[in-house]
């Protein structure tokens, strides 16, 4: 049951061969059994889930169900959930009960999905390993001595261990795709503006985007159908017409041009990973696609530009945590300044503080032009590289990450070594493009991810290519032994 | 790029982050590393390039001038660390 696709689960529920309550209990039991070793969840919401499952069963009985009704899901603890603790994995929000639902949560609730818990993550989504969590690191089900990636590492690990069939994640610089790659699952970062950011706790507002984490492209398409679309409560939500992302999944790939950026396959790429990615790309070629070499000349600048923009926006967004209106407040503040400084100093973890400080620095008088404005200019150059590439190709393919899952504490001493795990993912956020990571093989028994990048709002095309790959291969069906 | 610990304390003050004296050296080392990494963008000739603030370059959407949100004062005060008589409480600001 825990390896069944959303479509098959949906069929079982619709045919009343299983009830949502039975399905929910099944996943709650697996979660209780496996979560202590993986730490994928910050909060489990079993009682709440069973209540939602009863309501879903009612809908199913009365013919009021949609394709997702009754299926369990987990939400990254960055999404506000009304009446349920929403921590963002920070001491700052340890006591925070959200007063409203994020749009993503509300839409999946309307679709009848059953929330079984809130998943672990890097504090405020700042990190690539889920080690920056106030609640301790999550672990990779393929090897518990290794990280699941981050920041949506809890969601990825929960799916890989079969604790939940699908989860939500957010991606500011790779936070859906990188953990998906490291845990051997499918993760889709939609185009900027495709999915509402309302109620999704902000890290870097011009980069953040929520999306589905699942076992297959088909499952991701079903979730995206439910969460996408214009939201009046998010002024950056795009007025893109809704579409059925499952419609074109099966389409033949002949005529599709797949671009291989020379800068992704250069000497810096581990040849073993490069080889596996080329095997995956050749599989797409066998399915009818044409391979084209392309150039993304400003690739090397993506990491520095990303960190300037992300840290600047984070310092501005996180100024809302002031110890006054919600969240953590220090004991016995001497005066207002002491209240601000100690509440923030005690409430935020090290990586968050580092980023706020760098952000404050690059935005400060005298440095603004040299760093922040310059980063925005180079951001345009990077975006233009992709625009030019999409004049020649339909999809860009490459690795999601430069390595397989690394060991806990391996990269915690030097923040830069951690930042470099995002080398293939951050440019997509700077440009605002959609991209998906899908399982594409194993290196030393650890999963690796193939990244496919699409043109603006071309999620259908991406999901189509990913689905065809998953029809031809079965990497996405592989499961870690302990959780098989 | 190397900071003096005093500069780190200044940035922390600017960001309203209370750091202990003993933490300054570690933050100094990490911030210096990050700034050194970021330095790469300064060499790019981008004088004539327009800054890109938003990936889709859309402007803010306007809406009809109608009340759409209801007053939820009590709900929002309920999650505050300290309130009284419908207001947030903070340490005394004016003597």
Coordinates of C-alpha atoms in Angstrom, one line a residue:
Chain A
X1 CA 0.0 0.0 0.0
X2 CA 2.9 2.4 0.8
X3 CA 4.3 1.9 -2.7
X4 CA 1.0 2.4 -4.5
X5 CA 0.6 5.4 -6.8
X6 CA -1.8 8.2 -6.0
X7 CA -3.9 7.2 -9.0
X8 CA -4.2 3.6 -7.8
X9 CA -5.0 4.7 -4.2
X10 CA -7.6 7.0 -5.7
X11 CA -9.1 4.1 -7.6
X12 CA -9.2 1.9 -4.5
X13 CA -10.9 4.7 -2.5
X14 CA -13.4 5.4 -5.3
X15 CA -14.3 1.7 -5.7
X16 CA -14.6 1.6 -1.9
X17 CA -12.2 -1.2 -1.7
X18 CA -10.5 0.6 1.1
X19 CA -11.7 3.5 3.2
X20 CA -9.8 6.7 3.9
X21 CA -9.8 5.9 7.6
X22 CA -8.1 2.5 6.9
X23 CA -5.6 4.1 4.6
X24 CA -4.9 6.9 7.1
X25 CA -4.4 4.5 9.9
X26 CA -2.1 2.4 7.8
X27 CA 0.2 5.4 7.1
X28 CA 0.0 6.7 10.7
X29 CA 1.1 3.3 11.9
X30 CA 4.1 3.3 9.5
X31 CA 4.9 6.8 10.7
X32 CA 4.8 5.8 14.3
X33 CA 7.1 2.9 13.5
X34 CA 9.7 4.6 11.4
X35 CA 9.7 8.2 12.3
X36 CA 11.7 7.8 15.6
X37 CA 14.7 6.7 13.5
X38 CA 14.2 9.2 10.6
X39 CA 12.9 12.3 12.4
X40 CA 11.0 13.3 9.3
X41 CA 8.2 14.9 11.3
X42 CA 8.1 17.8 13.7
X43 CA 4.4 17.4 14.5
X44 CA 2.2 14.4 14.0
X45 CA -1.5 15.2 13.6
X46 CA -3.1 11.7 14.0
X47 CA -6.4 12.7 15.6
X48 CA -6.8 15.6 13.2
X49 CA -6.1 13.2 10.3
X50 CA -8.7 10.6 11.4
X51 CA -11.3 13.4 11.6
X52 CA -10.4 14.5 8.1
X53 CA -10.4 10.8 6.9
X54 CA -14.0 10.4 8.3
X55 CA -15.1 13.5 6.3
X56 CA -13.3 12.1 3.2
X57 CA -15.2 8.8 3.6
X58 CA -18.4 10.7 3.8
X59 CA -17.6 12.5 0.5
X60 CA -16.6 9.3 -1.1
X61 CA -19.9 7.6 0.0
X62 CA -21.9 10.5 -1.4
X63 CA -20.2 10.9 -4.7
X64 CA -18.7 14.2 -3.8
X65 CA -15.1 13.1 -4.0
X66 CA -12.3 14.3 -6.3
X67 CA -9.3 12.3 -7.4
X68 CA -7.3 13.2 -4.2
X69 CA -10.1 12.8 -1.7
X70 CA -9.1 10.5 1.2
X71 CA -5.4 10.2 0.4
X72 CA -2.9 11.1 3.2
X73 CA -0.4 13.9 2.8
X74 CA 2.2 15.6 4.9
X75 CA 3.0 19.4 4.8
X76 CA 6.4 20.9 5.2
X77 CA 6.3 22.8 8.5
X78 CA 6.7 26.1 6.6
X79 CA 3.0 26.0 5.5
X80 CA 0.6 27.7 8.0
X81 CA -2.1 25.2 9.2
X82 CA -5.0 26.7 11.1
X83 CA -5.1 25.7 14.8
X84 CA -2.0 23.5 14.3
X85 CA 1.5 24.3 15.4
X86 CA 3.6 25.7 12.5
X87 CA 7.3 26.0 13.6
X88 CA 9.4 26.5 10.4
X89 CA 11.8 24.3 12.5
X90 CA 12.8 27.3 14.5
X91 CA 12.8 28.0 18.2
X92 CA 11.3 31.4 17.1
X93 CA 8.1 29.7 16.2
X94 CA 8.2 26.7 18.6
X95 CA 5.0 28.1 20.3
X96 CA 3.3 29.4 17.1
X97 CA -0.1 28.1 16.2
X98 CA -1.1 29.5 12.8
X99 CA -4.3 31.5 12.8
X100 CA -5.1 30.5 9.2
X101 CA -4.3 28.0 6.5
X102 CA -1.9 28.6 3.7
X103 CA -3.6 28.6 0.3
X104 CA -1.7 25.3 -0.6
X105 CA -3.0 23.7 2.6
X106 CA -6.6 25.1 2.0
X107 CA -6.7 23.8 -1.6
X108 CA -5.5 20.3 -0.7
X109 CA -8.0 20.3 2.2
X110 CA -10.8 21.2 -0.2
X111 CA -9.6 18.4 -2.5
X112 CA -10.2 16.1 0.5
X113 CA -6.6 15.2 1.3
X114 CA -5.9 14.1 4.8
X115 CA -3.0 15.8 6.6
X116 CA -1.1 13.4 8.9
X117 CA 1.6 15.8 10.0
X118 CA 4.1 18.6 9.5
X119 CA 7.6 17.7 8.2
X120 CA 11.0 18.6 9.4
X121 CA 13.2 21.1 7.5
X122 CA 16.1 23.4 7.8
X123 CA 15.1 26.4 10.0
X124 CA 13.2 28.9 7.8
X125 CA 14.2 26.7 4.8
X126 CA 17.8 27.9 5.1
X127 CA 20.0 24.9 4.4
X128 CA 20.6 21.9 2.2
X129 CA 20.7 19.0 4.8
X130 CA 17.8 19.5 7.3
X131 CA 20.6 19.7 9.9
X132 CA 19.6 23.3 10.7
X133 CA 16.4 22.2 12.4
X134 CA 15.6 23.2 16.0
X135 CA 14.2 19.7 16.3
X136 CA 17.3 17.8 15.3
X137 CA 18.3 16.6 11.9
X138 CA 16.2 14.3 9.7
X139 CA 17.9 11.2 8.3
X140 CA 18.1 9.6 4.9
X141 CA 16.2 6.3 4.7
X142 CA 18.8 5.0 2.2
X143 CA 21.5 5.4 4.9
X144 CA 20.6 6.8 8.3
X145 CA 24.1 8.1 8.8
X146 CA 23.5 10.5 5.9
X147 CA 21.4 13.6 5.4
X148 CA 18.1 13.6 3.4
X149 CA 19.1 16.9 1.8
X150 CA 17.2 20.1 2.5
X151 CA 15.5 22.2 3.2
X152 CA 12.4 20.0 2.5
X153 CA 14.4 17.0 3.8
X154 CA 11.6 15.8 6.2
X155 CA 9.1 15.6 3.3
X156 CA 11.5 13.7 1.1
X157 CA 12.6 11.3 3.8
X158 CA 8.9 10.6 4.8
X159 CA 8.1 9.6 1.2
X160 CA 11.2 7.5 0.8
X161 CA 10.4 5.6 4.0
X162 CA 6.8 5.1 2.9
X163 CA 5.4 7.0 5.8
X164 CA 3.2 9.1 3.4
X165 CA 2.5 8.8 -0.3
X166 CA 2.9 12.5 -1.0
X167 CA 4.1 15.7 0.7
X168 CA 4.4 19.4 0.0
X169 CA 7.8 21.2 -0.1
X170 CA 9.1 24.6 -0.9
X171 CA 12.0 25.5 -3.2
X172 CA 14.0 28.8 -2.9
X173 CA 17.3 27.5 -4.3
X174 CA 16.7 23.8 -4.7
X175 CA 14.9 22.8 -1.5
X176 CA 12.4 20.5 -3.3
X177 CA 14.7 19.1 -6.0
X178 CA 17.9 18.5 -4.0
X179 CA 16.2 16.4 -1.2
X180 CA 14.1 14.6 -3.8
X181 CA 17.4 13.7 -5.6
X182 CA 19.1 12.6 -2.4
X183 CA 16.1 10.5 -1.2
X184 CA 15.3 8.9 -4.6
X185 CA 11.9 10.5 -5.1
X186 CA 10.3 13.0 -7.5
X187 CA 10.1 16.7 -6.7
X188 CA 8.7 19.5 -8.8
X189 CA 9.5 23.2 -8.3
X190 CA 6.8 25.0 -10.4
X191 CA 7.3 28.3 -12.2
X192 CA 7.4 31.3 -10.0
X193 CA 3.8 32.5 -9.5
X194 CA 2.2 29.1 -10.4
X195 CA 1.5 28.2 -6.8
X196 CA 0.3 30.8 -4.2
X197 CA 2.8 31.8 -1.5
X198 CA 0.0 32.9 0.8
X199 CA 0.6 31.4 4.2
X200 CA 3.9 29.9 3.2
X201 CA 6.4 31.4 5.7
X202 CA 8.6 33.7 3.6
X203 CA 12.3 33.3 3.2
X204 CA 13.2 35.1 -0.1
X205 CA 10.0 36.3 -1.7
X206 CA 11.3 36.6 -5.3
X207 CA 12.6 33.0 -5.3
X208 CA 10.2 31.0 -3.0
X209 CA 7.9 28.6 -4.7
X210 CA 5.8 25.7 -3.2
X211 CA 5.4 22.4 -5.0
X212 CA 4.7 18.6 -4.8
X213 CA 7.0 15.9 -3.6
X214 CA 5.9 12.4 -4.6
X215 CA 7.1 9.1 -5.9
X216 CA 6.3 9.8 -9.6
X217 CA 5.7 12.5 -12.1
X218 CA 2.1 11.3 -12.5
X219 CA 1.5 11.8 -8.7
X220 CA 3.2 15.2 -8.9
X221 CA 0.8 16.2 -11.7
X222 CA -2.2 15.2 -9.6
X223 CA -1.1 17.4 -6.7
X224 CA -0.1 20.3 -8.9
X225 CA -3.6 20.2 -10.4
X226 CA -5.0 20.9 -6.9
X227 CA -2.6 23.6 -5.7
X228 CA -1.9 25.7 -8.8
X229 CA -3.7 28.8 -9.9
X230 CA -4.3 32.5 -9.2
X231 CA -4.8 33.6 -5.6
X232 CA -5.9 37.1 -4.8
X233 CA -4.1 36.9 -1.5
X234 CA -0.6 36.6 -3.2
X235 CA 0.1 39.6 -5.3
X236 CA 2.8 37.7 -7.2
X237 CA 0.6 34.8 -8.1
X238 CA 0.4 34.5 -11.9
X239 CA -3.0 34.8 -13.7
X240 CA -2.1 31.6 -15.6
X241 CA -5.2 29.6 -16.7
X242 CA -5.6 26.3 -14.9
X243 CA -4.9 23.1 -16.8
X244 CA -5.0 19.4 -16.3
X245 CA -1.3 18.5 -15.8
X246 CA -2.1 14.8 -16.2
X247 CA -3.5 15.3 -19.7
X248 CA -0.3 15.2 -21.7
X249 CA 1.7 12.8 -19.5
X250 CA 1.7 10.0 -22.1
X251 CA 2.6 12.2 -25.1
X252 CA 5.2 10.8 -27.4
X253 CA 8.6 12.5 -27.1
X254 CA 9.5 12.6 -30.8
X255 CA 10.4 16.1 -31.8
X256 CA 11.2 17.2 -28.3
X257 CA 14.6 18.9 -28.1
X258 CA 16.6 18.4 -24.9
X259 CA 19.4 20.8 -24.2
X260 CA 22.6 19.7 -22.4
X261 CA 24.4 22.7 -20.9
X262 CA 28.1 22.3 -21.4
X263 CA 28.6 24.2 -18.0
X264 CA 26.7 21.4 -16.2
X265 CA 28.8 18.6 -17.6
X266 CA 32.2 20.2 -17.3
X267 CA 35.2 19.0 -15.3
X268 CA 33.6 20.0 -12.0
X269 CA 31.0 17.2 -12.3
X270 CA 31.8 13.9 -10.6
X271 CA 32.4 11.7 -13.7
X272 CA 30.4 8.8 -12.1
X273 CA 27.4 11.1 -11.7
X274 CA 27.9 12.5 -15.1
X275 CA 27.9 9.0 -16.6
X276 CA 24.6 8.1 -14.9
X277 CA 23.0 11.4 -16.0
X278 CA 24.1 10.7 -19.6
X279 CA 22.6 7.2 -19.4
X280 CA 19.3 8.8 -18.3
X281 CA 19.5 11.4 -21.1
X282 CA 20.1 8.6 -23.7
X283 CA 17.0 6.9 -22.4
X284 CA 15.1 10.0 -23.4
X285 CA 16.8 10.0 -26.7
X286 CA 15.6 6.4 -27.3
X287 CA 12.1 7.6 -26.4
X288 CA 12.3 10.0 -29.4
X289 CA 13.9 13.2 -28.0
X290 CA 16.7 14.9 -29.8
X291 CA 19.8 16.0 -27.8
X292 CA 21.3 19.4 -28.3
X293 CA 24.4 20.9 -26.7
X294 CA 23.7 24.4 -25.3
X295 CA 25.6 27.1 -23.3
X296 CA 24.5 28.8 -20.1
X297 CA 27.6 31.0 -19.9
X298 CA 26.8 32.7 -16.6
X299 CA 26.3 29.5 -14.7
X300 CA 29.3 30.0 -12.4
X301 CA 27.8 33.3 -11.2
X302 CA 24.5 31.7 -10.1
X303 CA 25.7 30.7 -6.6
X304 CA 27.1 34.1 -5.6
X305 CA 24.1 36.0 -7.1
X306 CA 21.7 33.7 -5.5
X307 CA 23.2 34.1 -2.0
X308 CA 23.2 37.9 -2.3
X309 CA 19.6 38.0 -3.4
X310 CA 18.3 35.3 -1.0
X311 CA 20.2 36.8 2.1
X312 CA 19.0 40.3 1.3
X313 CA 15.4 39.2 1.0
X314 CA 15.7 37.0 4.1
X315 CA 17.0 39.9 6.2
X316 CA 14.0 42.0 5.2
X317 CA 11.4 39.2 5.6
X318 CA 12.7 38.0 8.9
X319 CA 12.6 41.5 10.4
X320 CA 8.9 40.6 11.3
X321 CA 10.1 38.4 14.1
X322 CA 10.3 41.0 16.8
X323 CA 9.2 39.2 19.9
X324 CA 6.1 41.5 20.1
X325 CA 3.3 40.1 17.9
X326 CA 3.9 36.4 17.8
X327 CA 6.6 33.8 18.3
X328 CA 9.5 33.7 20.8
X329 CA 10.0 36.5 23.3
X330 CA 13.1 36.5 25.7
X331 CA 12.7 36.5 29.5
X332 CA 12.6 39.8 31.3
X333 CA 13.7 42.3 28.6
X334 CA 15.3 45.4 30.1
X335 CA 13.9 47.7 27.3
X336 CA 12.5 47.5 23.8
X337 CA 16.0 47.2 22.1
X338 CA 16.9 44.4 24.5
X339 CA 13.6 42.7 23.7
X340 CA 14.3 42.8 20.0
X341 CA 17.9 41.8 20.2
X342 CA 17.6 39.0 22.7
X343 CA 14.3 37.6 21.3
X344 CA 16.0 37.4 17.8
X345 CA 19.4 36.3 19.1
X346 CA 17.9 33.5 21.2
X347 CA 15.1 32.6 18.8
X348 CA 17.1 32.1 15.6
X349 CA 19.7 29.5 14.9
X350 CA 23.2 30.1 13.6
X351 CA 22.6 29.8 9.9
X352 CA 19.6 32.1 10.0
X353 CA 21.6 34.7 11.9
X354 CA 24.5 34.4 9.4
X355 CA 22.1 35.0 6.5
X356 CA 20.3 37.9 8.2
X357 CA 23.6 39.6 8.9
X358 CA 25.0 39.1 5.3
X359 CA 21.6 40.4 4.0
X360 CA 21.8 43.5 6.3
X361 CA 25.3 44.1 5.2
X362 CA 24.7 43.9 1.4
X363 CA 21.7 46.1 1.8
X364 CA 23.4 48.7 3.9
X365 CA 24.4 52.2 2.7
X366 CA 27.7 52.1 0.9
X367 CA 27.4 48.4 -0.1
X368 CA 24.0 48.3 -1.7
X369 CA 25.1 49.2 -5.3
X370 CA 28.2 47.0 -5.2
X371 CA 26.4 43.9 -3.9
X372 CA 22.7 43.9 -4.1
X373 CA 22.1 46.0 -7.2
X374 CA 25.0 44.3 -9.0
X375 CA 23.5 40.9 -8.1
X376 CA 20.1 41.9 -9.6
X377 CA 21.9 42.9 -12.8
X378 CA 23.8 39.6 -13.0
X379 CA 20.5 37.9 -12.2
X380 CA 19.1 39.3 -15.5
X381 CA 22.1 38.0 -17.4
X382 CA 21.4 34.5 -15.9
X383 CA 17.7 34.7 -16.8
X384 CA 18.6 35.8 -20.3
X385 CA 20.9 32.8 -20.7
X386 CA 17.9 30.5 -20.1
X387 CA 15.7 32.6 -22.3
X388 CA 18.1 32.2 -25.2
X389 CA 18.5 28.5 -24.5
X390 CA 14.7 27.9 -24.6
X391 CA 14.6 29.5 -28.1
X392 CA 16.6 26.4 -29.2
X393 CA 15.3 23.6 -26.9
X394 CA 12.1 22.5 -25.1
X395 CA 13.7 21.1 -22.0
X396 CA 17.1 21.4 -20.3
X397 CA 18.6 18.3 -18.7
X398 CA 21.4 17.8 -16.2
X399 CA 22.2 16.5 -12.7
X400 CA 20.2 17.8 -9.7
X401 CA 23.1 17.7 -7.3
X402 CA 26.9 17.5 -7.6
X403 CA 27.0 14.4 -5.2
X404 CA 24.9 11.8 -3.6
X405 CA 23.7 12.2 0.0
X406 CA 26.5 13.3 2.3
X407 CA 27.1 12.3 5.9
X408 CA 25.7 14.2 8.8
X409 CA 28.1 16.9 10.0
X410 CA 30.2 16.5 6.8
X411 CA 29.4 20.1 5.6
X412 CA 28.4 21.9 8.8
X413 CA 31.8 23.4 9.6
X414 CA 32.0 25.6 6.5
X415 CA 28.8 27.2 5.2
X416 CA 30.2 27.6 1.7
X417 CA 30.7 23.8 1.2
X418 CA 27.0 23.4 2.1
X419 CA 26.0 26.2 -0.4
X420 CA 27.8 24.5 -3.2
X421 CA 25.3 21.5 -3.0
X422 CA 22.9 23.9 -4.7
X423 CA 25.2 24.6 -7.7
X424 CA 22.8 23.1 -10.3
X425 CA 19.5 24.3 -8.8
X426 CA 19.7 27.9 -7.8
X427 CA 19.8 29.4 -11.3
X428 CA 16.3 28.0 -11.9
X429 CA 15.0 30.1 -9.0
X430 CA 16.8 33.2 -10.1
X431 CA 15.1 32.8 -13.5
X432 CA 11.7 31.8 -12.0
X433 CA 11.6 28.6 -14.2
X434 CA 9.9 25.3 -13.4
X435 CA 12.1 22.2 -12.8
X436 CA 11.7 18.6 -11.7
X437 CA 14.1 16.1 -10.1
X438 CA 13.4 12.4 -10.8
X439 CA 15.3 9.3 -9.7
X440 CA 17.8 8.3 -12.3
X441 CA 19.9 5.5 -10.8
X442 CA 22.3 4.7 -7.9
X443 CA 25.9 5.4 -7.1
X444 CA 27.3 3.3 -4.2
X445 CA 23.7 2.3 -3.3
X446 CA 22.6 6.0 -3.0
X447 CA 20.1 7.6 -5.3
X448 CA 20.9 10.3 -7.8
X449 CA 18.5 12.7 -9.5
X450 CA 18.1 13.8 -13.1
X451 CA 17.0 17.5 -13.2
X452 CA 14.8 18.6 -16.1
X453 CA 14.2 22.4 -16.5
X454 CA 11.4 23.8 -18.5
X455 CA 10.4 27.1 -20.0
X456 CA 8.0 29.4 -18.1
X457 CA 4.7 27.7 -17.2
X458 CA 5.7 24.6 -19.2
X459 CA 5.1 22.2 -16.3
X460 CA 3.0 20.0 -18.5
X461 CA 6.0 19.4 -20.9
X462 CA 8.3 18.7 -17.9
X463 CA 5.9 16.2 -16.4
X464 CA 5.4 14.6 -19.8
X465 CA 9.2 14.0 -20.3
X466 CA 9.6 12.9 -16.6
X467 CA 6.6 10.5 -17.0
X468 CA 7.9 9.0 -20.2
X469 CA 11.2 8.4 -18.5
X470 CA 9.4 6.7 -15.6
X471 CA 7.5 4.5 -18.1
X472 CA 10.8 3.3 -19.6
X473 CA 12.7 2.9 -16.3
X474 CA 11.9 1.8 -12.7
X475 CA 14.4 3.8 -10.6
X476 CA 11.4 5.7 -9.1
X477 CA 10.0 2.3 -7.8
X478 CA 13.2 1.4 -5.9
X479 CA 12.8 1.5 -2.1
X480 CA 15.4 1.4 0.7
X481 CA 15.5 -2.2 2.1
X482 CA 14.4 -1.4 5.7
X483 CA 11.3 0.4 4.5
X484 CA 10.5 -1.7 1.4
Chain B
X1 CA 37.7 40.5 2.8
X2 CA 38.3 40.5 6.6
X3 CA 36.1 42.1 9.2
X4 CA 37.0 43.4 12.6
X5 CA 34.9 41.8 15.3
X6 CA 33.6 45.3 16.1
X7 CA 32.1 45.5 12.5
X8 CA 30.4 42.1 13.1
X9 CA 28.9 43.5 16.3
X10 CA 27.8 46.6 14.3
X11 CA 26.0 44.5 11.7
X12 CA 24.4 42.4 14.4
X13 CA 23.1 45.6 16.0
X14 CA 21.8 46.8 12.7
X15 CA 19.9 43.5 12.3
X16 CA 18.7 43.5 15.9
X17 CA 20.5 40.3 16.7
X18 CA 21.9 39.9 20.2
X19 CA 25.2 38.1 19.8
X20 CA 27.5 37.1 22.7
X21 CA 31.0 38.5 22.6
X22 CA 32.3 35.0 22.5
X23 CA 30.4 34.3 19.3
X24 CA 31.8 37.2 17.3
X25 CA 35.0 35.4 16.0
X26 CA 33.0 32.4 14.6
X27 CA 30.5 34.7 12.9
X28 CA 33.4 36.8 11.6
X29 CA 35.1 33.8 10.0
X30 CA 31.8 32.6 8.4
X31 CA 30.7 36.0 7.2
X32 CA 34.2 36.7 5.7
X33 CA 34.0 33.4 3.8
X34 CA 30.5 34.2 2.5
X35 CA 31.6 37.7 1.4
X36 CA 34.6 36.3 -0.3
X37 CA 32.4 33.9 -2.3
X38 CA 30.0 36.7 -3.2
X39 CA 33.0 38.9 -4.4
X40 CA 32.9 37.0 -7.7
X41 CA 30.0 39.1 -9.0
X42 CA 31.8 42.4 -8.6
X43 CA 34.1 41.8 -11.5
X44 CA 31.2 41.3 -14.0
X45 CA 30.7 44.2 -16.4
X46 CA 27.0 44.9 -15.9
X47 CA 27.0 48.7 -16.0
X48 CA 24.4 48.9 -18.8
X49 CA 22.2 46.0 -17.5
X50 CA 18.9 46.8 -15.9
X51 CA 18.5 45.1 -12.4
X52 CA 16.1 42.2 -12.3
X53 CA 14.0 42.4 -9.1
X54 CA 11.4 39.9 -10.0
X55 CA 11.7 36.9 -12.3
X56 CA 8.4 37.6 -14.2
X57 CA 8.8 41.4 -14.1
X58 CA 5.1 41.7 -13.4
X59 CA 3.7 44.8 -11.6
X60 CA 1.5 44.6 -8.6
X61 CA -2.1 43.6 -9.5
X62 CA -4.8 46.1 -8.5
X63 CA -8.0 45.1 -6.9
X64 CA -11.4 46.7 -6.5
X65 CA -11.6 49.1 -3.5
X66 CA -13.8 46.8 -1.5
X67 CA -13.4 45.4 2.0
X68 CA -12.6 41.7 1.6
X69 CA -10.9 40.9 4.9
X70 CA -12.7 40.8 8.3
X71 CA -11.4 42.1 11.6
X72 CA -9.5 39.3 13.3
X73 CA -8.0 41.2 16.1
X74 CA -8.8 38.7 18.9
X75 CA -7.4 35.8 16.9
X76 CA -4.1 37.6 16.2
X77 CA -3.8 38.9 19.8
X78 CA -4.3 35.4 21.1
X79 CA -0.9 34.3 19.6
X80 CA 1.1 37.3 21.0
X81 CA 3.5 36.8 23.8
X82 CA 2.0 39.5 26.0
X83 CA -1.2 41.6 25.6
X84 CA -3.5 43.7 27.6
X85 CA -6.9 45.3 26.9
X86 CA -6.6 44.5 23.2
X87 CA -3.1 45.8 22.7
X88 CA 0.4 44.3 22.5
X89 CA 2.5 44.9 25.6
X90 CA 6.2 45.9 25.3
X91 CA 8.7 47.3 27.9
X92 CA 8.1 50.9 28.7
X93 CA 9.4 53.1 25.9
X94 CA 8.6 56.6 27.2
X95 CA 9.5 57.5 30.8

